[in-house]
PDB file of C-alpha atoms in Angstrom:
ATOM      1  CA  MET A   1     -29.523   8.227 -14.832  1.00 40.00           C
ATOM      2  CA  GLY A   2     -28.986  11.468 -12.894  1.00 44.00           C
ATOM      3  CA  TYR A   3     -25.795  12.534 -11.231  1.00 47.00           C
ATOM      4  CA  PRO A   4     -25.341  11.671  -7.532  1.00 49.00           C
ATOM      5  CA  ILE A   5     -25.704  14.531  -5.075  1.00 49.00           C
ATOM      6  CA  ARG A   6     -22.354  16.271  -4.678  1.00 53.00           C
ATOM      7  CA  ILE A   7     -21.383  17.001  -1.088  1.00 58.00           C
ATOM      8  CA  SER A   8     -19.340  20.188  -0.844  1.00 56.00           C
ATOM      9  CA  VAL A   9     -18.301  21.287   2.633  1.00 58.00           C
ATOM     10  CA  GLU A  10     -15.416  23.507   3.712  1.00 57.00           C
ATOM     11  CA  GLY A  11     -12.706  21.729   5.670  1.00 72.00           C
ATOM     12  CA  PHE A  12     -13.011  18.340   3.965  1.00 89.00           C
ATOM     13  CA  VAL A  13     -10.408  16.764   1.707  1.00 94.00           C
ATOM     14  CA  TYR A  14     -11.528  15.662  -1.759  1.00 95.00           C
ATOM     15  CA  HIS A  15     -10.083  13.212  -4.242  1.00 95.00           C
ATOM     16  CA  ILE A  16     -10.964  14.666  -7.652  1.00 96.00           C
ATOM     17  CA  THR A  17     -10.857  12.797 -10.964  1.00 95.00           C
ATOM     18  CA  VAL A  18     -11.362  14.510 -14.325  1.00 97.00           C
ATOM     19  CA  ARG A  19     -11.377  12.435 -17.536  1.00 96.00           C
ATOM     20  CA  GLY A  20     -11.181  13.321 -21.184  1.00 97.00           C
ATOM     21  CA  ASN A  21     -14.425  13.017 -23.128  1.00 96.00           C
ATOM     22  CA  GLY A  22     -14.713   9.462 -24.393  1.00 93.00           C
ATOM     23  CA  ARG A  23     -11.422   8.842 -22.562  1.00 92.00           C
ATOM     24  CA  SER A  24      -9.627  10.876 -25.237  1.00 97.00           C
ATOM     25  CA  ASP A  25      -6.264  12.441 -24.440  1.00 98.00           C
ATOM     26  CA  ILE A  26      -6.481  15.927 -22.968  1.00 98.00           C
ATOM     27  CA  PHE A  27      -2.740  16.590 -22.707  1.00 98.00           C
ATOM     28  CA  LEU A  28      -1.127  16.195 -26.116  1.00 98.00           C
ATOM     29  CA  GLU A  29       2.227  17.881 -25.528  1.00 98.00           C
ATOM     30  CA  THR A  30       4.365  19.384 -22.782  1.00 98.00           C
ATOM     31  CA  ARG A  31       2.791  22.831 -23.038  1.00 98.00           C
ATOM     32  CA  ASP A  32      -0.623  21.354 -22.251  1.00 98.00           C
ATOM     33  CA  PHE A  33       0.613  19.879 -18.977  1.00 98.00           C
ATOM     34  CA  LEU A  34       2.281  23.170 -18.132  1.00 98.00           C
ATOM     35  CA  ARG A  35      -0.859  25.144 -18.941  1.00 98.00           C
ATOM     36  CA  ILE A  36      -3.093  23.338 -16.482  1.00 98.00           C
ATOM     37  CA  LEU A  37      -0.409  23.516 -13.785  1.00 98.00           C
ATOM     38  CA  LYS A  38      -0.223  27.263 -14.386  1.00 96.00           C
ATOM     39  CA  ARG A  39      -3.995  27.514 -14.019  1.00 96.00           C
ATOM     40  CA  LEU A  40      -3.939  25.425 -10.840  1.00 96.00           C
ATOM     41  CA  LYS A  41      -1.375  27.793  -9.340  1.00 96.00           C
ATOM     42  CA  GLU A  42      -3.338  30.863 -10.416  1.00 95.00           C
ATOM     43  CA  TYR A  43      -6.667  29.665  -9.034  1.00 94.00           C
ATOM     44  CA  LYS A  44      -5.103  28.232  -5.892  1.00 94.00           C
ATOM     45  CA  GLU A  45      -3.953  31.759  -5.070  1.00 91.00           C
ATOM     46  CA  LYS A  46      -7.379  33.225  -5.846  1.00 92.00           C
ATOM     47  CA  LEU A  47      -9.640  30.594  -4.287  1.00 90.00           C
ATOM     48  CA  LYS A  48      -7.332  29.614  -1.427  1.00 90.00           C
ATOM     49  CA  PHE A  49      -7.464  25.835  -1.447  1.00 93.00           C
ATOM     50  CA  PHE A  50      -4.844  23.355  -0.269  1.00 95.00           C
ATOM     51  CA  LEU A  51      -3.444  20.977  -2.903  1.00 98.00           C
ATOM     52  CA  TYR A  52      -1.941  17.879  -1.316  1.00 98.00           C
ATOM     53  CA  ALA A  53      -1.202  15.795  -4.420  1.00 98.00           C
ATOM     54  CA  TYR A  54      -1.779  15.621  -8.154  1.00 99.00           C
ATOM     55  CA  VAL A  55      -1.007  13.536 -11.191  1.00 99.00           C
ATOM     56  CA  LEU A  56      -1.638  14.517 -14.803  1.00 99.00           C
ATOM     57  CA  MET A  57      -2.111  11.492 -17.048  1.00 98.00           C
ATOM     58  CA  PRO A  58      -2.535  11.757 -20.836  1.00 98.00           C
ATOM     59  CA  ASN A  59      -6.330  11.334 -20.721  1.00 98.00           C
ATOM     60  CA  HIS A  60      -7.245  12.284 -17.155  1.00 98.00           C
ATOM     61  CA  PHE A  61      -5.967  13.852 -13.972  1.00 98.00           C
ATOM     62  CA  HIS A  62      -6.287  13.410 -10.214  1.00 97.00           C
ATOM     63  CA  LEU A  63      -6.183  16.077  -7.509  1.00 98.00           C
ATOM     64  CA  LEU A  64      -6.198  15.731  -3.730  1.00 97.00           C
ATOM     65  CA  LEU A  65      -7.366  19.074  -2.392  1.00 96.00           C
ATOM     66  CA  GLU A  66      -9.092  20.830   0.467  1.00 94.00           C
ATOM     67  CA  PRO A  67     -11.236  23.935  -0.156  1.00 91.00           C
ATOM     68  CA  THR A  68     -11.423  26.864   2.231  1.00 86.00           C
ATOM     69  CA  ALA A  69     -14.128  29.475   2.651  1.00 73.00           C
ATOM     70  CA  ARG A  70     -13.035  31.242  -0.545  1.00 62.00           C
ATOM     71  CA  GLY A  71     -14.300  28.544  -2.876  1.00 66.00           C
ATOM     72  CA  THR A  72     -16.389  25.385  -2.929  1.00 85.00           C
ATOM     73  CA  ILE A  73     -15.167  22.283  -4.691  1.00 90.00           C
ATOM     74  CA  THR A  74     -17.638  22.931  -7.516  1.00 90.00           C
ATOM     75  CA  LYS A  75     -16.441  26.503  -8.026  1.00 91.00           C
ATOM     76  CA  ILE A  76     -12.807  25.447  -7.981  1.00 92.00           C
ATOM     77  CA  MET A  77     -13.219  22.680 -10.536  1.00 94.00           C
ATOM     78  CA  GLN A  78     -15.569  24.602 -12.817  1.00 94.00           C
ATOM     79  CA  THR A  79     -13.079  27.450 -12.951  1.00 94.00           C
ATOM     80  CA  ILE A  80     -10.111  25.209 -13.718  1.00 96.00           C
ATOM     81  CA  ASN A  81     -11.936  23.018 -16.235  1.00 96.00           C
ATOM     82  CA  THR A  82     -13.521  25.942 -18.078  1.00 96.00           C
ATOM     83  CA  ALA A  83     -10.170  27.705 -18.442  1.00 96.00           C
ATOM     84  CA  TYR A  84      -8.477  24.569 -19.783  1.00 97.00           C
ATOM     85  CA  THR A  85     -11.371  23.785 -22.138  1.00 96.00           C
ATOM     86  CA  MET A  86     -11.104  27.247 -23.705  1.00 96.00           C
ATOM     87  CA  TYR A  87      -7.346  26.829 -24.114  1.00 97.00           C
ATOM     88  CA  PHE A  88      -7.619  23.318 -25.577  1.00 98.00           C
ATOM     89  CA  ASN A  89     -10.427  24.138 -28.018  1.00 97.00           C
ATOM     90  CA  LYS A  90      -8.653  27.217 -29.321  1.00 97.00           C
ATOM     91  CA  LYS A  91      -5.247  25.566 -29.634  1.00 97.00           C
ATOM     92  CA  TYR A  92      -6.459  22.405 -31.367  1.00 96.00           C
ATOM     93  CA  SER A  93      -9.495  23.859 -33.205  1.00 96.00           C
ATOM     94  CA  HIS A  94     -11.568  21.425 -31.220  1.00 94.00           C
ATOM     95  CA  VAL A  95     -15.350  21.699 -31.029  1.00 91.00           C
ATOM     96  CA  GLY A  96     -17.378  20.197 -28.197  1.00 88.00           C
ATOM     97  CA  HIS A  97     -16.622  18.808 -24.779  1.00 93.00           C
ATOM     98  CA  VAL A  98     -13.046  18.277 -23.669  1.00 97.00           C
ATOM     99  CA  PHE A  99     -13.958  16.568 -20.412  1.00 96.00           C
ATOM    100  CA  GLN A 100     -16.280  13.628 -19.804  1.00 92.00           C
ATOM    101  CA  GLY A 101     -19.282  14.985 -17.932  1.00 83.00           C
ATOM    102  CA  ARG A 102     -18.794  16.347 -14.450  1.00 82.00           C
ATOM    103  CA  PHE A 103     -15.688  15.780 -12.420  1.00 91.00           C
ATOM    104  CA  HIS A 104     -15.870  12.930  -9.921  1.00 92.00           C
ATOM    105  CA  SER A 105     -15.279  13.836  -6.265  1.00 91.00           C
ATOM    106  CA  ILE A 106     -14.820  11.654  -3.191  1.00 91.00           C
ATOM    107  CA  ILE A 107     -14.625  12.967   0.365  1.00 90.00           C
ATOM    108  CA  VAL A 108     -11.561  11.570   2.131  1.00 92.00           C
ATOM    109  CA  GLU A 109     -11.269  11.135   5.889  1.00 88.00           C
ATOM    110  CA  LYS A 110      -7.826  12.510   6.728  1.00 87.00           C
ATOM    111  CA  GLU A 111      -6.855   9.749   9.112  1.00 83.00           C
ATOM    112  CA  PRO A 112      -6.107   7.071   8.128  1.00 82.00           C
ATOM    113  CA  TYR A 113      -6.958   7.555   4.438  1.00 89.00           C
ATOM    114  CA  LEU A 114      -5.074  10.703   3.372  1.00 93.00           C
ATOM    115  CA  LEU A 115      -1.835   8.740   3.061  1.00 93.00           C
ATOM    116  CA  GLU A 116      -3.502   6.000   1.041  1.00 92.00           C
ATOM    117  CA  VAL A 117      -5.096   8.412  -1.411  1.00 94.00           C
ATOM    118  CA  SER A 118      -1.850  10.306  -1.951  1.00 96.00           C
ATOM    119  CA  ARG A 119      -0.129   6.985  -2.665  1.00 95.00           C
ATOM    120  CA  TYR A 120      -2.870   5.938  -5.075  1.00 93.00           C
ATOM    121  CA  ILE A 121      -2.481   9.216  -6.975  1.00 96.00           C
ATOM    122  CA  HIS A 122       1.303   9.002  -7.181  1.00 97.00           C
ATOM    123  CA  LEU A 123       1.227   5.389  -8.404  1.00 96.00           C
ATOM    124  CA  ASN A 124      -1.083   6.088 -11.343  1.00 95.00           C
ATOM    125  CA  PRO A 125       1.769   6.310 -13.895  1.00 98.00           C
ATOM    126  CA  VAL A 126       3.181   2.985 -12.650  1.00 96.00           C
ATOM    127  CA  ARG A 127      -0.177   1.211 -12.890  1.00 93.00           C
ATOM    128  CA  ALA A 128      -0.621   2.617 -16.404  1.00 95.00           C
ATOM    129  CA  GLY A 129       2.767   1.263 -17.481  1.00 97.00           C
ATOM    130  CA  LEU A 130       4.197   4.708 -18.263  1.00 98.00           C
ATOM    131  CA  VAL A 131       7.111   4.317 -15.822  1.00 98.00           C
ATOM    132  CA  THR A 132       8.455   1.638 -13.504  1.00 96.00           C
ATOM    133  CA  LYS A 133       9.276   4.072 -10.692  1.00 96.00           C
ATOM    134  CA  PRO A 134       6.868   6.872  -9.724  1.00 98.00           C
ATOM    135  CA  GLU A 135       9.661   9.448  -9.340  1.00 97.00           C
ATOM    136  CA  ASP A 136      10.465   9.037 -13.043  1.00 98.00           C
ATOM    137  CA  TYR A 137       7.122  10.553 -14.051  1.00 98.00           C
ATOM    138  CA  SER A 138       7.357  14.294 -14.640  1.00 97.00           C
ATOM    139  CA  TRP A 139       3.718  15.266 -14.189  1.00 98.00           C
ATOM    140  CA  SER A 140       2.951  14.441 -10.572  1.00 98.00           C
ATOM    141  CA  SER A 141       3.708  15.856  -7.143  1.00 98.00           C
ATOM    142  CA  TYR A 142       5.686  12.787  -6.070  1.00 98.00           C
ATOM    143  CA  ARG A 143       9.130  14.265  -6.735  1.00 98.00           C
ATOM    144  CA  THR A 144       8.180  17.236  -4.556  1.00 98.00           C
ATOM    145  CA  TYR A 145       7.413  14.851  -1.696  1.00 97.00           C
ATOM    146  CA  LEU A 146      10.852  13.294  -2.086  1.00 97.00           C
ATOM    147  CA  GLY A 147      12.556  16.693  -2.084  1.00 95.00           C
ATOM    148  CA  LYS A 148      13.845  16.204  -5.632  1.00 95.00           C
ATOM    149  CA  GLU A 149      12.182  19.371  -6.884  1.00 93.00           C
ATOM    150  CA  LYS A 150      10.579  22.446  -5.343  1.00 92.00           C
ATOM    151  CA  ASN A 151       6.947  23.099  -6.174  1.00 94.00           C
ATOM    152  CA  PRO A 152       5.106  25.783  -4.171  1.00 92.00           C
ATOM    153  CA  LEU A 153       1.854  24.513  -5.678  1.00 96.00           C
ATOM    154  CA  ILE A 154       1.932  21.471  -3.371  1.00 97.00           C
ATOM    155  CA  ASP A 155       1.209  21.412   0.348  1.00 97.00           C
ATOM    156  CA  THR A 156       3.184  18.390   1.529  1.00 96.00           C
ATOM    157  CA  GLN A 157       3.295  18.933   5.272  1.00 94.00           C
ATOM    158  CA  LEU A 158      -0.100  17.486   6.201  1.00 94.00           C
ATOM    159  CA  VAL A 159       0.884  14.160   4.651  1.00 95.00           C
ATOM    160  CA  LEU A 160       4.548  14.069   5.648  1.00 95.00           C
ATOM    161  CA  GLN A 161       3.925  15.001   9.274  1.00 93.00           C
ATOM    162  CA  LEU A 162       1.985  11.768   9.694  1.00 90.00           C
ATOM    163  CA  PHE A 163       5.371  10.061   9.880  1.00 88.00           C
ATOM    164  CA  SER A 164       6.263  12.219  12.945  1.00 73.00           C
ATOM    165  CA  GLN A 165       9.997  12.399  12.276  1.00 80.00           C
ATOM    166  CA  THR A 166      12.592  14.822  10.910  1.00 90.00           C
ATOM    167  CA  PRO A 167      11.957  16.241   7.408  1.00 90.00           C
ATOM    168  CA  GLU A 168      14.572  13.992   5.809  1.00 92.00           C
ATOM    169  CA  LYS A 169      13.221  10.900   7.551  1.00 94.00           C
ATOM    170  CA  GLN A 170       9.693  11.847   6.515  1.00 95.00           C
ATOM    171  CA  LYS A 171      10.720  11.878   2.843  1.00 95.00           C
ATOM    172  CA  ILE A 172      12.509   8.545   3.118  1.00 95.00           C
ATOM    173  CA  ASN A 173       9.603   6.905   4.928  1.00 96.00           C
ATOM    174  CA  TYR A 174       7.027   8.320   2.533  1.00 97.00           C
ATOM    175  CA  LYS A 175       8.982   6.913  -0.421  1.00 97.00           C
ATOM    176  CA  GLU A 176       9.098   3.508   1.266  1.00 96.00           C
ATOM    177  CA  PHE A 177       5.373   3.703   2.013  1.00 95.00           C
ATOM    178  CA  VAL A 178       4.484   4.499  -1.606  1.00 96.00           C
ATOM    179  CA  GLU A 179       6.784   1.967  -3.229  1.00 94.00           C
ATOM    180  CA  ALA A 180       5.792  -0.836  -0.862  1.00 93.00           C
ATOM    181  CA  GLU A 181       2.476  -0.935  -2.716  1.00 91.00           C
ATOM    182  CA  ILE A 182       4.342  -1.644  -5.976  1.00 90.00           C
ATOM    183  CA  ARG A 183       6.176  -4.622  -4.514  1.00 86.00           C
ATOM    184  CA  GLU A 184       3.189  -6.067  -2.681  1.00 79.00           C
ATOM    185  CA  PRO A 185      -0.198  -4.475  -3.428  1.00 76.00           C
ATOM    186  CA  LYS A 186      -2.509  -4.674  -0.426  1.00 70.00           C
ATOM    187  CA  PHE A 187      -4.928  -1.774  -0.546  1.00 63.00           C
ATOM    188  CA  ARG A 188      -8.276  -2.714  -2.090  1.00 61.00           C
ATOM    189  CA  LEU A 189     -10.294   0.403  -1.399  1.00 60.00           C
ATOM    190  CA  TRP A 190     -10.086   1.401  -5.071  1.00 58.00           C
ATOM    191  CA  GLU A 191     -12.409  -1.306  -6.347  1.00 58.00           C
ATOM    192  CA  ASN A 192     -15.492   0.317  -7.905  1.00 52.00           C
ATOM    193  CA  ILE A 193     -14.092   3.709  -6.959  1.00 59.00           C
ATOM    194  CA  SER A 194     -16.199   5.520  -9.573  1.00 57.00           C
ATOM    195  CA  LEU A 195     -19.283   4.616  -7.506  1.00 57.00           C
ATOM    196  CA  LYS A 196     -17.960   5.962  -4.220  1.00 70.00           C
ATOM    197  CA  GLN A 197     -18.720   9.262  -2.480  1.00 78.00           C
ATOM    198  CA  PHE A 198     -16.492   8.607   0.528  1.00 76.00           C
ATOM    199  CA  ILE A 199     -13.205   6.997   1.463  1.00 80.00           C
ATOM    200  CA  ALA A 200     -13.886   6.991   5.167  1.00 67.00           C
ATOM    201  CA  SER A 201     -15.123   5.143   8.212  1.00 68.00           C
ATOM    202  CA  ASP A 202     -18.846   4.618   8.768  1.00 69.00           C
ATOM    203  CA  GLU A 203     -18.764   7.056  11.686  1.00 78.00           C
ATOM    204  CA  PHE A 204     -17.192   9.776   9.561  1.00 72.00           C
ATOM    205  CA  ILE A 205     -19.746   9.259   6.789  1.00 71.00           C
ATOM    206  CA  LYS A 206     -22.670   9.526   9.201  1.00 72.00           C
ATOM    207  CA  SER A 207     -21.345  12.716  10.787  1.00 72.00           C
ATOM    208  CA  THR A 208     -20.637  14.251   7.376  1.00 71.00           C
ATOM    209  CA  LEU A 209     -24.124  13.573   6.068  1.00 66.00           C
ATOM    210  CA  LYS A 210     -25.549  15.373   9.102  1.00 64.00           C
ATOM    211  CA  VAL A 211     -23.779  18.626   8.148  1.00 57.00           C
ATOM    212  CA  ARG A 212     -24.480  18.427   4.428  1.00 55.00           C
ATOM    213  CA  PRO A 213     -25.895  21.746   3.218  1.00 53.00           C
TER     214      PRO A 213
END
C-alpha cells in the first residue's frame, strides 16, 4: 500500500506524529530528550515555523506546528528526523531505521480544533500511565502553558488568547480545560486518527483541497 498524498501548504497548522521503528523506544535517557529539543530550537530558528505544543514520549513524539514560507512541513520534519537519526545511531551503535516510516501529519483547522489538539498532545503521558497529572511530565510544553517554566521554543499565545482574558486567567482556564478531559473524557475525534488527513470541518477540508499544490 502506498503512502497517502501529503498536503503541505504554508499557513496551516499540522499535528505531527513520529514513532520509533517497530514502536521501539527512541529516547533512552535524559540526554536524548534534550538533544531533540535542542534540534527543534535550532531548526525553528532556521526554518521559521511556529511550535504550539509538543510531547516527547519514550517511543514517539507529537508536535503541533505551523510552517512559514521558509520551510515546508516535509523539509522541517526531514531535517529534524535526519539529525536525530544520525545522533541516535552514532550514540547507540545502532544500524538501520530509527523511525517508523514517514512521519504522520494531519492538517488542523485552528478554530475550534487547535485547543483540542493541544489538549490531546499534553494528555499523552496521562493516557500512557506515566503520570497522573500532565504538569508532572517533564517532556512536554504543558508546564510552559501554565507558566511554571519558561520555554522560548513554544508559541503559547495563539492557544491561550482563545480564552480572551488576562494572562493569568488564560493559564488557569487552560489548565481547567485540559484536566476536564481527564475527569470526564468527551472528545472522540481521535478514533482511527492514524487514518486521518484533517481535523477540521467539511467546509475547511473542501477549501483546503482546492489550494493543494
